[in-house]
Short mmCIF file of C-alpha atoms in Angstrom, two decimals:
data_model
loop_
_atom_site.label_atom_id
_atom_site.label_comp_id
_atom_site.label_asym_id
_atom_site.label_seq_id
_atom_site.Cartn_x
_atom_site.Cartn_y
_atom_site.Cartn_z
CA MET A 1 117.01 91.26 56.01
CA PRO A 2 118.26 87.67 56.14
CA GLN A 3 121.82 87.40 57.42
CA THR A 4 125.01 85.66 56.34
CA VAL A 5 127.77 84.30 58.50
CA CYS A 6 130.14 87.06 59.53
CA SER A 7 133.13 87.87 57.36
CA GLY A 8 135.46 90.78 56.88
CA THR A 9 133.31 92.19 54.06
CA MET A 10 130.02 91.87 55.88
CA PHE A 11 130.12 95.07 57.89
CA THR A 12 130.54 98.72 57.03
CA THR A 13 130.09 100.53 60.34
CA PRO A 14 132.19 100.50 63.53
CA SER A 15 130.96 98.55 66.52
CA GLY A 16 129.96 99.87 69.90
CA PHE A 17 132.94 98.72 71.90
CA SER A 18 134.42 100.84 74.66
CA PRO A 19 136.24 103.96 73.46
CA HIS A 20 138.67 103.55 76.37
CA LEU A 21 140.36 100.53 74.82
CA ALA A 22 143.88 100.92 73.50
CA CYS A 23 143.02 100.82 69.80
CA ALA A 24 145.82 102.68 68.10
CA GLU A 25 145.12 104.60 64.93
CA PRO A 26 147.41 103.98 61.94
CA GLY A 27 150.62 105.96 62.41
CA GLU A 28 149.90 106.73 66.07
CA GLU A 29 153.12 107.16 68.02
CA GLU A 30 151.97 107.49 71.62
CA ALA A 31 152.97 104.46 73.66
CA PRO A 32 150.68 103.29 76.46
CA GLN A 33 151.81 102.79 80.03
CA GLU A 34 154.35 100.02 80.32
CA GLY A 35 153.51 96.79 82.06
CA PRO A 36 155.87 94.86 84.31
CA GLY A 37 159.25 94.02 82.94
CA PRO A 38 161.11 90.73 83.09
CA GLY A 39 161.29 89.31 86.55
CA ALA A 40 158.37 91.35 87.88
CA CYS A 41 155.61 89.54 89.69
CA LEU A 42 152.08 90.02 88.35
CA ALA A 43 150.67 89.84 91.84
CA ASP A 44 152.63 92.91 92.94
CA GLY A 45 151.26 96.44 92.60
CA PRO A 46 148.07 97.66 90.90
CA PRO A 47 146.25 95.73 88.11
CA ILE A 48 148.24 95.77 84.88
CA THR A 49 146.94 96.68 81.45
CA SER A 50 149.71 95.08 79.43
CA ALA A 51 152.80 92.92 79.63
CA SER A 52 155.10 91.15 77.23
CA LEU A 53 154.23 87.57 76.39
CA GLU A 54 157.63 86.51 77.71
CA THR A 55 156.89 88.14 81.09
CA LEU A 56 153.53 86.40 81.32
CA ILE A 57 155.12 83.05 80.64
CA GLN A 58 157.94 83.77 83.07
CA ASN A 59 155.46 84.52 85.83
CA LEU A 60 153.55 81.30 85.22
CA VAL A 61 156.38 78.78 84.69
CA PRO A 62 158.49 77.67 87.68
CA THR A 63 162.27 77.87 87.36
CA ALA A 64 165.23 77.10 89.63
CA ASP A 65 165.10 80.66 90.98
CA TYR A 66 161.38 81.35 90.88
CA TYR A 67 158.26 79.42 91.83
CA PRO A 68 154.76 80.93 91.49
CA GLU A 69 153.67 79.24 94.72
CA ALA A 70 156.16 77.95 97.25
CA LYS A 71 154.07 74.94 98.24
CA VAL A 72 152.56 72.36 95.93
CA ARG A 73 149.43 72.26 98.07
CA LYS A 74 148.87 75.93 97.27
CA PHE A 75 149.79 75.64 93.60
CA GLY A 76 147.80 72.41 93.01
CA PRO A 77 144.32 73.85 93.65
CA LYS A 78 145.02 76.63 91.15
CA ILE A 79 145.90 74.07 88.49
CA LEU A 80 142.69 72.23 89.34
CA GLN A 81 140.72 75.45 89.01
CA LEU A 82 142.36 76.18 85.65
CA LEU A 83 141.60 72.70 84.29
CA THR A 84 138.04 72.83 85.59
CA GLU A 85 137.31 76.23 84.03
CA TRP A 86 139.03 75.26 80.79
CA THR A 87 137.04 72.06 80.33
CA GLU A 88 133.77 73.75 81.33
CA THR A 89 134.20 76.86 79.20
CA PHE A 90 135.96 75.39 76.15
CA PRO A 91 134.99 71.69 76.04
CA SER A 92 135.38 71.57 72.25
CA ASP A 93 139.14 72.08 72.71
CA PHE A 94 139.17 68.48 73.90
CA ARG A 95 137.43 66.86 70.92
CA ASP A 96 140.88 65.93 69.71
CA GLU A 97 142.15 62.77 71.41
CA LYS A 98 145.62 64.32 71.54
CA MET A 99 144.29 67.12 73.77
CA VAL A 100 142.57 64.60 76.03
CA GLY A 101 145.90 62.80 76.26
CA TYR A 102 147.64 65.99 77.36
CA LEU A 103 144.92 66.56 79.97
CA LYS A 104 145.31 63.05 81.39
CA ASP A 105 149.09 63.49 81.48
CA ILE A 106 148.71 66.63 83.60
CA ILE A 107 146.26 64.80 85.87
CA HIS A 108 148.69 61.94 86.43
CA ARG A 109 151.42 64.40 87.31
CA ILE A 110 149.53 66.37 89.96
CA ALA A 111 147.00 63.87 91.32
CA PRO A 112 149.54 61.92 93.42
CA CYS A 113 150.26 65.12 95.37
CA ASP A 114 146.97 64.89 97.23
CA GLU A 115 144.34 62.15 97.53
CA ALA A 116 141.55 64.68 97.11
CA TYR A 117 142.94 65.64 93.69
CA TRP A 118 142.08 62.22 92.26
CA LYS A 119 138.39 62.63 93.04
CA THR A 120 138.23 66.18 91.68
CA LEU A 121 140.13 65.35 88.50
CA ASN A 122 138.03 62.26 87.81
CA GLN A 123 134.95 64.46 88.09
CA VAL A 124 136.52 66.88 85.62
CA LEU A 125 137.04 64.06 83.11
CA GLN A 126 133.52 62.68 83.60
CA LYS A 127 131.87 66.07 83.16
CA LEU A 128 134.01 66.77 80.10
CA SER A 129 132.94 63.47 78.54
CA GLN A 130 129.29 64.29 79.22
CA ARG A 131 129.62 67.78 77.71
CA LEU A 132 131.27 66.46 74.56
CA ALA A 133 128.50 63.86 74.17
CA LEU A 134 125.79 66.52 74.60
CA MET A 135 127.52 68.81 72.10
CA SER A 136 127.62 66.03 69.50
CA GLN A 137 123.95 65.18 70.05
CA GLY A 138 122.94 68.83 69.83
CA GLU A 139 124.85 69.39 66.61
CA GLU A 140 123.36 66.25 65.04
CA SER A 141 119.80 67.29 65.93
CA ILE A 142 120.32 70.82 64.56
CA VAL A 143 121.74 69.43 61.30
CA LYS A 144 118.77 67.05 60.93
CA VAL A 145 116.27 69.85 61.50
CA SER A 146 118.08 72.12 59.04
CA LEU A 147 118.20 69.44 56.34
CA ASN A 148 114.56 68.54 56.90
CA ALA A 149 113.47 72.17 56.67
CA SER A 150 115.55 72.75 53.54
CA SER A 151 114.18 69.72 51.71
CA ILE A 152 110.59 70.67 52.52
CA SER A 153 110.99 74.32 51.57
CA ASP A 154 112.19 73.39 48.07
CA LYS A 155 108.95 71.54 47.38
CA LEU A 156 106.76 74.65 47.50
CA VAL A 157 108.14 77.52 45.49
CA ALA A 158 105.23 79.05 43.59
CA PHE A 159 101.81 77.56 44.08
CA LYS A 160 99.97 80.63 42.74
CA THR A 161 100.18 79.35 39.16
CA LYS A 162 97.67 76.64 40.08
CA PRO A 163 95.17 75.96 42.91
CA PRO A 164 97.07 75.86 46.20
CA PRO A 165 97.51 72.48 47.87
CA ILE A 166 95.65 71.83 51.10
CA GLN A 167 98.07 72.63 53.89
CA LYS A 168 98.22 74.26 57.27
CA ASP A 169 99.27 77.81 57.94
CA MET A 170 100.60 79.46 61.08
CA LEU A 171 97.25 80.83 62.25
CA SER A 172 95.70 77.36 62.06
CA ILE A 173 98.51 76.04 64.28
CA CYS A 174 98.74 78.97 66.71
CA SER A 175 96.48 82.00 66.80
CA ASP A 176 97.83 83.46 70.05
CA PRO A 177 100.78 85.86 69.53
CA TYR A 178 102.11 85.41 73.07
CA THR A 179 102.19 81.62 72.72
CA LEU A 180 104.08 81.83 69.44
CA ALA A 181 106.55 84.30 70.96
CA GLN A 182 107.14 81.81 73.78
CA GLN A 183 107.82 78.98 71.32
CA LEU A 184 110.17 81.17 69.30
CA THR A 185 112.03 81.81 72.55
CA HIS A 186 112.32 78.03 73.00
CA VAL A 187 113.95 77.72 69.59
CA GLU A 188 116.30 80.63 70.22
CA LEU A 189 117.51 79.35 73.60
CA GLU A 190 117.94 75.84 72.20
CA HIS A 191 120.25 77.18 69.48
CA LEU A 192 122.12 79.40 71.92
CA SER A 193 122.71 76.52 74.33
CA HIS A 194 124.93 74.80 71.74
CA ILE A 195 127.10 77.83 70.91
CA GLY A 196 130.35 77.85 72.88
CA PRO A 197 132.71 80.80 73.35
CA GLU A 198 135.33 79.10 71.19
CA GLU A 199 133.06 79.53 68.14
CA PHE A 200 133.42 83.30 68.39
CA VAL A 201 137.19 82.89 68.37
CA GLN A 202 137.23 80.44 65.50
CA ALA A 203 134.79 82.54 63.47
CA PHE A 204 137.31 85.38 63.21
CA VAL A 205 140.80 84.20 64.11
CA GLN A 206 142.64 82.73 61.15
CA LYS A 207 146.02 82.83 62.87
CA ASP A 208 147.36 82.87 66.39
CA PRO A 209 146.51 86.40 67.61
CA LEU A 210 149.96 86.73 69.16
CA ASP A 211 151.95 85.18 66.32
CA GLY A 212 151.60 86.42 62.77
CA THR A 213 153.33 83.40 61.23
CA GLN A 214 151.81 80.32 62.84
CA PRO A 215 148.26 79.22 61.90
CA CYS A 216 145.78 78.89 64.73
CA PHE A 217 143.98 75.55 65.22
CA SER A 218 146.25 74.12 62.55
CA ASP A 219 145.42 70.52 63.47
CA GLN A 220 141.68 71.04 63.86
CA LYS A 221 138.88 71.83 61.46
CA LYS A 222 137.37 75.20 62.29
CA LYS A 223 134.23 74.52 64.34
CA THR A 224 131.51 77.09 63.89
CA SER A 225 128.65 74.77 62.99
CA ASN A 226 126.39 75.87 65.85
CA LEU A 227 126.93 79.54 65.11
CA GLU A 228 126.19 78.97 61.43
CA ALA A 229 123.07 76.94 62.27
CA TYR A 230 121.81 79.85 64.36
CA VAL A 231 122.26 82.25 61.44
CA ARG A 232 120.36 79.80 59.22
CA TRP A 233 117.52 79.76 61.76
CA PHE A 234 117.31 83.56 61.63
CA ASN A 235 117.08 83.44 57.83
CA ARG A 236 114.45 80.70 57.95
CA LEU A 237 112.29 82.74 60.32
CA CYS A 238 112.57 85.76 57.99
CA TYR A 239 111.38 83.71 55.02
CA LEU A 240 108.71 81.92 57.04
CA VAL A 241 107.15 85.25 58.05
CA ALA A 242 107.26 86.50 54.46
CA THR A 243 105.78 83.23 53.17
CA GLU A 244 102.91 83.30 55.66
CA ILE A 245 102.04 86.86 54.57
CA CYS A 246 102.29 86.24 50.82
CA MET A 247 100.52 82.86 50.85
CA PRO A 248 96.83 83.82 51.42
CA ALA A 249 94.90 84.62 48.24
CA LYS A 250 92.65 87.26 49.83
CA LYS A 251 93.83 90.70 50.88
CA LYS A 252 91.90 90.59 54.16
CA GLN A 253 93.61 87.36 55.18
CA ARG A 254 97.05 88.75 54.34
CA ALA A 255 96.33 91.84 56.44
CA GLN A 256 95.27 89.59 59.31
CA VAL A 257 98.58 87.69 59.11
CA ILE A 258 100.51 90.98 59.13
CA GLU A 259 98.69 92.13 62.28
CA PHE A 260 99.31 88.75 63.89
CA PHE A 261 103.07 88.91 63.34
CA ILE A 262 103.18 92.51 64.56
CA ASP A 263 101.69 91.27 67.84
CA VAL A 264 104.14 88.36 67.94
CA ALA A 265 107.03 90.78 67.45
CA ARG A 266 105.75 92.97 70.29
CA GLU A 267 105.55 89.97 72.61
CA CYS A 268 109.10 88.97 71.64
CA PHE A 269 110.24 92.47 72.59
CA ASN A 270 108.51 92.22 75.98
CA ILE A 271 110.08 88.81 76.64
CA GLY A 272 113.56 90.05 75.72
CA ASN A 273 113.81 87.94 72.56
CA PHE A 274 115.40 90.51 70.27
CA ASN A 275 116.67 88.00 67.71
CA SER A 276 113.20 86.72 66.80
CA LEU A 277 111.93 90.31 66.90
CA MET A 278 114.47 91.39 64.29
CA ALA A 279 113.82 88.31 62.14
CA ILE A 280 110.08 89.08 62.07
CA ILE A 281 110.68 92.74 61.22
CA SER A 282 113.18 91.73 58.53
CA GLY A 283 110.71 89.28 57.01
CA MET A 284 107.98 91.91 56.92
CA ASN A 285 110.38 94.37 55.28
CA MET A 286 111.40 92.01 52.47
CA SER A 287 110.53 93.54 49.10
CA PRO A 288 107.86 90.96 48.10
CA VAL A 289 106.01 91.81 51.32
CA SER A 290 106.60 95.56 51.56
CA ARG A 291 105.32 96.10 47.99
CA LEU A 292 101.83 94.81 48.95
CA LYS A 293 100.52 98.34 49.48
CA LYS A 294 96.82 97.42 49.35
CA THR A 295 97.36 94.70 51.92
CA TRP A 296 99.29 97.00 54.25
CA GLY A 297 96.54 99.59 53.82
CA LYS A 298 94.08 97.13 55.34
CA ALA A 299 96.30 96.31 58.33
CA LYS A 300 96.67 98.21 61.60
CA THR A 301 100.35 99.08 61.55
CA ALA A 302 100.89 101.68 64.28
CA LYS A 303 102.55 99.11 66.57
CA PHE A 304 104.78 97.92 63.75
CA PHE A 305 106.28 101.35 63.22
CA ILE A 306 107.02 101.58 66.96
CA LEU A 307 108.84 98.25 66.81
CA GLU A 308 110.74 99.35 63.71
CA HIS A 309 111.83 102.44 65.61
CA GLN A 310 113.17 100.25 68.43
CA MET A 311 115.30 98.27 65.96
CA ASP A 312 116.28 101.25 63.81
CA PRO A 313 119.96 100.95 62.76
CA THR A 314 120.45 104.72 63.09
CA GLY A 315 123.21 105.68 65.52
CA ASN A 316 124.68 102.16 65.48
CA PHE A 317 121.35 100.72 66.68
CA TYR A 318 121.17 103.19 69.56
CA ASN A 319 117.52 102.44 70.43
CA TYR A 320 118.06 98.70 70.37
CA ARG A 321 121.20 98.94 72.50
CA THR A 322 119.26 101.00 75.05
CA ALA A 323 116.52 98.37 75.17
CA LEU A 324 119.12 95.60 75.43
CA ARG A 325 120.76 97.31 78.42
CA GLY A 326 117.34 97.54 80.05
CA ALA A 327 116.72 93.84 79.50
CA ALA A 328 120.20 93.00 80.81
CA HIS A 329 119.57 95.04 83.95
CA ARG A 330 116.23 93.31 84.47
CA SER A 331 117.99 89.97 84.07
CA GLN A 332 120.58 90.81 86.73
CA THR A 333 117.92 91.69 89.31
CA ALA A 334 115.39 89.03 88.28
CA ASN A 335 113.70 86.63 90.66
CA SER A 336 112.49 84.23 87.95
CA ASN A 337 113.75 82.73 84.69
CA ARG A 338 111.01 84.61 82.87
CA GLU A 339 112.68 87.92 83.77
CA ARG A 340 116.19 86.60 83.11
CA ILE A 341 115.66 86.10 79.37
CA VAL A 342 117.98 88.18 77.19
CA ILE A 343 118.34 87.02 73.59
CA PRO A 344 120.39 89.61 71.68
CA PHE A 345 120.13 90.38 67.99
CA PHE A 346 122.82 87.86 67.18
CA SER A 347 124.20 89.26 63.94
CA LEU A 348 124.84 92.61 65.62
CA LEU A 349 126.57 90.87 68.53
CA ILE A 350 128.81 89.06 66.06
CA LYS A 351 129.49 92.35 64.30
CA ASP A 352 130.46 94.05 67.57
CA ILE A 353 132.86 91.27 68.51
CA TYR A 354 134.29 91.23 64.99
CA PHE A 355 135.08 94.93 64.99
CA LEU A 356 136.48 94.81 68.50
CA ASN A 357 138.76 91.99 67.39
CA GLU A 358 139.78 93.69 64.14
CA GLY A 359 139.80 97.30 65.37
CA CYS A 360 142.13 96.85 68.33
CA ALA A 361 145.66 95.54 68.06
CA ASN A 362 146.57 92.33 69.87
CA ARG A 363 149.89 93.89 70.79
CA LEU A 364 150.61 97.45 71.86
CA PRO A 365 153.35 99.54 70.17
CA ASN A 366 155.77 98.49 72.91
CA GLY A 367 155.18 94.82 72.08
CA HIS A 368 153.09 94.07 75.17
CA VAL A 369 149.90 92.03 75.01
CA ASN A 370 146.87 94.34 74.89
CA PHE A 371 145.11 93.23 78.07
CA GLU A 372 142.29 95.75 77.71
CA LYS A 373 141.27 94.38 74.34
CA PHE A 374 141.14 90.78 75.50
CA MET A 375 139.37 91.73 78.74
CA GLU A 376 136.69 93.54 76.73
CA LEU A 377 136.34 90.55 74.41
CA ALA A 378 135.99 88.33 77.46
CA ARG A 379 133.38 90.68 78.93
CA GLN A 380 131.22 90.67 75.81
CA VAL A 381 131.46 86.93 75.23
CA GLY A 382 131.04 86.27 78.97
CA GLU A 383 127.85 88.32 79.03
CA PHE A 384 126.51 86.28 76.14
CA MET A 385 127.47 83.05 77.94
CA THR A 386 125.43 84.18 80.96
CA TRP A 387 122.37 84.94 78.82
CA LYS A 388 122.46 81.65 76.95
CA GLN A 389 122.43 79.58 80.13
CA VAL A 390 118.94 80.70 81.14
CA GLU A 391 116.48 77.82 81.20
CA CYS A 392 113.37 78.55 79.13
CA PRO A 393 110.44 78.96 81.56
CA PHE A 394 107.72 78.38 78.96
CA GLU A 395 106.06 75.03 78.33
CA GLU A 396 106.91 73.48 74.98
CA ASP A 397 104.22 73.09 72.34
CA ARG A 398 105.42 70.29 70.06
CA ALA A 399 102.99 71.09 67.25
CA ILE A 400 104.11 74.73 67.03
CA LEU A 401 107.80 73.86 67.28
CA HIS A 402 107.43 71.24 64.57
CA TYR A 403 105.74 73.76 62.30
CA LEU A 404 108.43 76.38 62.90
CA HIS A 405 111.13 73.89 61.90
CA THR A 406 109.42 72.10 58.99
CA ALA A 407 106.75 74.36 57.45
CA PRO A 408 107.39 74.94 53.71
CA ILE A 409 108.80 78.34 52.85
CA PHE A 410 109.08 80.15 49.54
CA SER A 411 112.37 80.90 47.88
CA GLU A 412 112.96 84.53 46.95
CA ASP A 413 111.54 83.94 43.48
CA GLY A 414 108.58 82.15 45.00
CA LEU A 415 107.91 85.12 47.26
CA TYR A 416 108.00 87.56 44.33
CA LEU A 417 105.68 85.38 42.25
CA ALA A 418 103.20 85.04 45.09
CA SER A 419 103.39 88.77 45.71
CA TYR A 420 102.74 89.64 42.03
CA GLU A 421 99.83 87.22 41.91
CA SER A 422 98.36 88.87 45.00
CA GLU A 423 98.84 92.46 43.83
CA SER A 424 99.64 93.06 40.16
CA PRO A 425 102.98 94.54 39.10
CA GLU A 426 103.01 98.34 39.14
CA ASN A 427 105.77 99.11 36.63
CA GLN A 428 107.51 97.59 33.64
CA VAL A 429 110.38 96.17 35.71
CA GLU A 430 107.93 94.25 37.89
CA LYS A 431 105.91 93.13 34.83
CA ASP A 432 109.03 91.75 33.14
CA ARG A 433 110.09 89.95 36.30
CA TRP A 434 106.61 88.50 36.79
CA LYS A 435 106.56 87.24 33.21
CA ALA A 436 109.99 85.64 33.57
CA LEU A 437 109.05 83.96 36.85
CA ARG A 438 105.82 82.52 35.43
CA SER A 439 107.59 81.26 32.34
CA ASN A 440 110.20 79.60 34.53
CA VAL A 441 107.57 77.85 36.65
CA LEU A 442 105.49 76.73 33.68
CA GLY A 443 108.64 75.42 32.02
CA LYS A 444 109.27 73.12 35.00
CA THR A 445 105.74 71.69 35.10
#
């Protein structure tokens, strides 16, 4: 079914994060293995799983008695690496001019140490400026598309009360399932390209994860616009599929549309586009569509039930997770962008990250930072970041893309009215709803 942006009340089942993480149960007394104490060096000994925040800071900040690297020429490149990775991975942190000012201050402090630093740091600033410009352009284009689609969809709610207007449908734009699956993949990857890792953090974290009193991002508006736009796209695709099925007046045509979208869903599965696959299945399972028993009886649905099985939520989406691992493995060993495509079912990914964040403590009982939790968060978000960077190998079809973004879609009431007009209500509840919907439409004309 259509999705909403993640919140604490959205989910009811635990996620599939690693059972080996230190996620203490309420009242649990066992303390995990201690990390290094004050004065210990993080570079000494085996990899640590936890440490106090004070120890981490102590091992990073030079003092009169301790210096992380004895020579500036050794320490400088590590600062450069940190700044480079920070600006590349979290460019939105630097939308605030104050943050850019801090960055320039650091640059002016370390650049004089080596002539080569100036060139590297100037490149860092240039690339950061370019990334911020691209992010702004991408967000503006997504907002325009969303507003355009919304305004158009409101114009066509229930045409079945009068002769339908002359308009195009999906099959008149694209009759090849594989081509449509390719164009859906274009849309998915375009949305994913604008989602940064910081949006996952800002979607869930209301306060500093290591400080229960200070608000996080207190001087910035929470930025999750790209993530929210992606959820809206999923919902639009659900409703578009349902609209295309309910729109034809003849049962044979509706059955043909159902078979077409079943084939599109199968091609999405083969490509590795699981988000579009789930949106199509969700649209076909919406009540106004699923109640069309005579229409479904005319359609060949064996492949649909196989796809439903693949996306079955039983066992915390066990079948889907197995297929996703297969696609991820194919991506890692791929020789072409076509084989590298992995587009996860996004709402489930958000759910997994949410429960990992909420289900595991940021600090261990001994007060140390829970490294395992944050490393697992980094692994999951890092995997997503790798998938979203794949360049779409399919040629764009402007006409299909335009239709996907702007085609009119029914509201929920419009879908029910179209469904009842196609196949009469079967019980008193449906008859009463049909009557109310028709009265509402006639009252507006």
